[in-house]
Tab-separated table of C-alpha atoms and ligand atoms in Angstrom:
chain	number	residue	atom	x	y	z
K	2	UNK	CA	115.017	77.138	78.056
K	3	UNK	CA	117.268	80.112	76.675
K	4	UNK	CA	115.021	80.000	73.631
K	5	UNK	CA	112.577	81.527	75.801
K	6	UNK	CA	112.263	85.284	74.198
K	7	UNK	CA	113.166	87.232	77.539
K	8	UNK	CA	110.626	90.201	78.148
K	9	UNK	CA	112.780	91.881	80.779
K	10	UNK	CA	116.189	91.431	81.609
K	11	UNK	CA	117.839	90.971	85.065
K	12	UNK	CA	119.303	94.297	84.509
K	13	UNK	CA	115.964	96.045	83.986
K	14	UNK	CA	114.778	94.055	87.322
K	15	UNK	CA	117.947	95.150	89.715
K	16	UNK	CA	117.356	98.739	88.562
K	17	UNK	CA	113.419	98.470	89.049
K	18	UNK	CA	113.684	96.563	92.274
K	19	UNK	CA	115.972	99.015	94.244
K	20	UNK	CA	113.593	101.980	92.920
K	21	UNK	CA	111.115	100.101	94.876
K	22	UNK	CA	113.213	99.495	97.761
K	23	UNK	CA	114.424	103.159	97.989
K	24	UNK	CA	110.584	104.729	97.536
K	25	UNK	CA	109.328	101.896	100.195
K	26	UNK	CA	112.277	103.208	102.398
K	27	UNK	CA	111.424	106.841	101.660
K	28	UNK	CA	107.533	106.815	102.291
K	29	UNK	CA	108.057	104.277	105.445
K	30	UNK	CA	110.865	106.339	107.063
K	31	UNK	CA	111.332	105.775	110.977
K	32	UNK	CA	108.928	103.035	110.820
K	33	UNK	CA	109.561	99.063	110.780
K	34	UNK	CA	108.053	97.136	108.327
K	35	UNK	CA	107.059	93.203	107.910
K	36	UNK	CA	107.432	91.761	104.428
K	37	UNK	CA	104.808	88.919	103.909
K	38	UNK	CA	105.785	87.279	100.973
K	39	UNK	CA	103.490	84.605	98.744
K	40	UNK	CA	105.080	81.866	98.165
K	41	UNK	CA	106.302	80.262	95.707
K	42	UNK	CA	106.703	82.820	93.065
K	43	UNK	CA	107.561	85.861	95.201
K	44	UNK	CA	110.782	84.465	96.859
K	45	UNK	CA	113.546	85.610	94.931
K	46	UNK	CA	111.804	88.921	94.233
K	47	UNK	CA	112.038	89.144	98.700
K	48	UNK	CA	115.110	88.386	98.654
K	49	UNK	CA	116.194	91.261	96.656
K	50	UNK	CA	113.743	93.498	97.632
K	51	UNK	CA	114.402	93.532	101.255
K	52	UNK	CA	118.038	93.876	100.821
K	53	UNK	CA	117.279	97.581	99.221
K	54	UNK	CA	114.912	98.554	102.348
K	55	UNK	CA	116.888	100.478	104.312
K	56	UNK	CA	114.198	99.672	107.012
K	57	UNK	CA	113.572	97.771	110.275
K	58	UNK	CA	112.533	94.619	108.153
K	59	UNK	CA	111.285	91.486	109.286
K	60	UNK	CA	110.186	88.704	106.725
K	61	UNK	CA	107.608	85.929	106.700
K	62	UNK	CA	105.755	83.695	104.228
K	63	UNK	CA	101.756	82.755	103.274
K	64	UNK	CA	101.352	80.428	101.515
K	65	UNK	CA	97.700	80.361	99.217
K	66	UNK	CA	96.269	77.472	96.749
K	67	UNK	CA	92.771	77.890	94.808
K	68	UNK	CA	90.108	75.814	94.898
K	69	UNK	CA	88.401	73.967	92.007
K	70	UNK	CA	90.089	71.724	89.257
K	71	UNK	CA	93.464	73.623	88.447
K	72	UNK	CA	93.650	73.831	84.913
K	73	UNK	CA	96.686	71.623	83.115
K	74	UNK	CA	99.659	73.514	82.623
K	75	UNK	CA	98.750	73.799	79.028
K	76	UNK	CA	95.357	75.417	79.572
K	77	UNK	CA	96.875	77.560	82.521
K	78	UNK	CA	99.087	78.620	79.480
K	79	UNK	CA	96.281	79.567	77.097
K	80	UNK	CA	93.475	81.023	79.733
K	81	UNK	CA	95.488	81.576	82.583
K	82	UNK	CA	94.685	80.408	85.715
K	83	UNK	CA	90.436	81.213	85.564
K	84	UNK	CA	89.464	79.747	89.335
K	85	UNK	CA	86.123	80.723	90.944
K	86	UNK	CA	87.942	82.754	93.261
K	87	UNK	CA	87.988	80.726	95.974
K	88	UNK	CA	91.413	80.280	97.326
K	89	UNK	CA	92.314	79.240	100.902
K	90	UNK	CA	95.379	79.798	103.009
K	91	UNK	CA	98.104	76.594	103.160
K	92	UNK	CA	100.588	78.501	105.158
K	93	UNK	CA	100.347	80.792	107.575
K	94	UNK	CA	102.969	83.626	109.072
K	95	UNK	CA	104.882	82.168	111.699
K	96	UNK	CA	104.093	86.295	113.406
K	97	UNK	CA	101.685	88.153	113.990
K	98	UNK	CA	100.358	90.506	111.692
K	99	UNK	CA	98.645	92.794	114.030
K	100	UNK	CA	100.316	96.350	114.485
K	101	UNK	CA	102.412	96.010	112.022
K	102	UNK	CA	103.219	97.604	108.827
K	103	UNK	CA	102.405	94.729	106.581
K	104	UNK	CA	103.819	95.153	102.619
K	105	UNK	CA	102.463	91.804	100.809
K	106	UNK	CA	105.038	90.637	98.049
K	107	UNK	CA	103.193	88.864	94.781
K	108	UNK	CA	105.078	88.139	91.925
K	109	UNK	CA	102.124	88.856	89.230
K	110	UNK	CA	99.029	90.169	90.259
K	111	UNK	CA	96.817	88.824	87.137
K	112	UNK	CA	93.159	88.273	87.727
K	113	UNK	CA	93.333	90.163	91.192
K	114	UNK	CA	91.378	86.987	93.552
K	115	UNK	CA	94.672	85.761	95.073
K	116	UNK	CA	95.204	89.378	96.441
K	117	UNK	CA	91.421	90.066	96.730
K	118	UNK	CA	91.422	87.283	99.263
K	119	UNK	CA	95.006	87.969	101.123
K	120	UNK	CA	94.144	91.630	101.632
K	121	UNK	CA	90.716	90.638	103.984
K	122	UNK	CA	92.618	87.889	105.478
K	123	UNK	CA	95.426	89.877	106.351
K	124	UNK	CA	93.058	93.156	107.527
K	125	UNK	CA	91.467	91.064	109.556
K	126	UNK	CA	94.408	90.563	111.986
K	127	UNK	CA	94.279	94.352	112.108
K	128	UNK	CA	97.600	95.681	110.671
K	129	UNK	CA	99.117	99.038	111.425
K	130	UNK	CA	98.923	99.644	107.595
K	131	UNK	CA	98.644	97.519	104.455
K	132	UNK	CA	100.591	97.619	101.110
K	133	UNK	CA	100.756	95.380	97.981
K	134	UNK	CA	104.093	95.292	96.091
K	135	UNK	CA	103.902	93.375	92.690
K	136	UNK	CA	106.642	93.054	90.618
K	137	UNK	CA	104.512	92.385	87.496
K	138	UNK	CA	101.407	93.618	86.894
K	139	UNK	CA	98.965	92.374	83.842
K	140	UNK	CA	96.092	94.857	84.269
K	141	UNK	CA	94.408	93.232	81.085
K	142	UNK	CA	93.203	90.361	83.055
K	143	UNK	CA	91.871	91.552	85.860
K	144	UNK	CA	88.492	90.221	87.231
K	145	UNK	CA	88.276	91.710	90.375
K	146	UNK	CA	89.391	95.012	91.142
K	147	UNK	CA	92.666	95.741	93.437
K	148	UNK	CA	95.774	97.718	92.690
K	149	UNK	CA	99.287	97.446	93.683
K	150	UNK	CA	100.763	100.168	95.559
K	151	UNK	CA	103.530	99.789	94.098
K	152	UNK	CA	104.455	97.975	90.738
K	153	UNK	CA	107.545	96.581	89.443
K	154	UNK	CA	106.559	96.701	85.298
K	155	UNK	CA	102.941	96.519	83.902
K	156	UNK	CA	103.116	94.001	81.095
K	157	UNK	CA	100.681	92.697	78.261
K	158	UNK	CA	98.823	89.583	78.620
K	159	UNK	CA	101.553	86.913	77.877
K	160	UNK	CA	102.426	83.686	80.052
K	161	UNK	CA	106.059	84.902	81.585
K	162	UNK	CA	108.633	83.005	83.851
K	163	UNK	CA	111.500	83.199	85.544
K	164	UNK	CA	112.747	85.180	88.701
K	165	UNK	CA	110.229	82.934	90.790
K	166	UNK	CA	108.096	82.481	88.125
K	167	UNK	CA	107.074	79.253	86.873
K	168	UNK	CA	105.040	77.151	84.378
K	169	UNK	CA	103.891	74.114	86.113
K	170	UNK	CA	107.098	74.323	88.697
K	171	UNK	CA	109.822	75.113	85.838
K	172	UNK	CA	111.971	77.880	85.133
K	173	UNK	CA	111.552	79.534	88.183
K	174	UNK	CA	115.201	80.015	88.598
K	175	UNK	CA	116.049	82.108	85.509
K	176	UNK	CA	117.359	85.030	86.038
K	177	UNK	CA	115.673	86.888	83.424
K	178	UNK	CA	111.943	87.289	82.823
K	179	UNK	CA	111.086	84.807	79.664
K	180	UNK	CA	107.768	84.284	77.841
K	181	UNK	CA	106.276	80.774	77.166
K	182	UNK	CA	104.719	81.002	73.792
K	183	UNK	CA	101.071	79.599	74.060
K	184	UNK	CA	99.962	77.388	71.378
K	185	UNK	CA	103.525	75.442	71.110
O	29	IMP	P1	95.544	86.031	90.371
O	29	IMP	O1	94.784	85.568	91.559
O	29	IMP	O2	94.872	85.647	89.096
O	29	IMP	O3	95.902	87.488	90.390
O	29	IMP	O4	96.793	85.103	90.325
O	29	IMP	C1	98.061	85.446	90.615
O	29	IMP	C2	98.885	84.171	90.601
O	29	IMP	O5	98.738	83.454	89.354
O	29	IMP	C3	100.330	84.553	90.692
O	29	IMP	O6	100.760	84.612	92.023
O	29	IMP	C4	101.013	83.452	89.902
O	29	IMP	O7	101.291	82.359	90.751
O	29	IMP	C5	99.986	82.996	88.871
O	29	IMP	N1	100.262	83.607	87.551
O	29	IMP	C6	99.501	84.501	86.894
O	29	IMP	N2	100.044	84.852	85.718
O	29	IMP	C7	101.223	84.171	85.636
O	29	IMP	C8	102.285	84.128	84.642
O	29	IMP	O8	102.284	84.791	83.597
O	29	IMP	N3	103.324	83.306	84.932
O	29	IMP	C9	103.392	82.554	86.060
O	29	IMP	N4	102.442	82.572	87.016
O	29	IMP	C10	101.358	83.371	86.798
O	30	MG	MG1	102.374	80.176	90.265
């Protein structure tokens, strides 16, 4: 696994991630926030993200799987994960979403149809406001449009794990951010 060539280091992550927290702090000041986080991927990115909110901060979880025949691992690795776009809601937050501040933590918005789909699920329970932190962004693939509003490193179209990332339910615990070379 530590022949993985690592794209970003944990370094470059810990300085990245408390920018985010201290702009998220900044722009939010006096109010409370609730971090929804998408699980499984965007766990350890929560966890260090909402220890540099200096925020009222309450956390929860979705969970979201896509429809259609999931692609092996191996084609996931070559094409990426190409659903229809369908994707449906496995978990839902144990709270409510409405009134509050809602800031949805992805790990990697790719294609854009997970958050597509979370963002008119979750506006539907009629949040106070509505913001999408991604720690990596891979604007090359989009399909449908959506932005972040706030982005932890825009990276090129490679397959990358690590720091709740995974390739078919590996390496999510490395502490760096690794690439999977497609084609092995
Ligand atoms: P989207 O709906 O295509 O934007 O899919 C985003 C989801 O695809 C992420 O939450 C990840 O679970 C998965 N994903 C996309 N690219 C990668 C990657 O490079 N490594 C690991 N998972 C990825
Ligand atoms: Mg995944």
């Amino acid at each position: 696994m530590n022949e993985l060539k690592v794209l970003i280091t944990r370094e470059q992550i810990a300085e990245r991630v408390a920018a985010i927290g201290a702009d998220i702090s900044s722009e939010l000041a006096g109010e409370s926030v609730l971090l929804l986080a998408v699980l499984k991927g965007a766990a350890i990115f929560l966890a260090d993200l909402a220890r540099n909110i200096q925020l009222d901060t309450s956390f929860d979880f979705i969970g979201v799987s896509s429809y259609g025949p999931r692609p092996s691992p191996e084609d996931e690795l070559k094409h990426g994960w190409d659903s229809t776009g369908e994707v449906r809601v496995t978990k839902y937050p144990d709270q409510s979403l409405a009134g509050q501040n809602v800031i949805v933590v992805e790990d990697i918005l790719d294609t854009g149809m997970t958050l597509n789909f979370l963002k008119k699920v979750i506006l539907a329970h009629e949040p106070k406001s509505f913001r999408i932190v991604s720690l990596l962004d891979k604007p090359s693939r989009r399909k449908q449009p959506i932005q972040a509003d706030y982005v932890g490193f825009t990276i090129p179209d490679e397959f990358v794990v690590g720091y709740g990332l995974d390739y078919a339910e590996q390496h999510r615990n490395l502490p760096d951010i690794r690439i999977i070379p497609r084609g092995r």
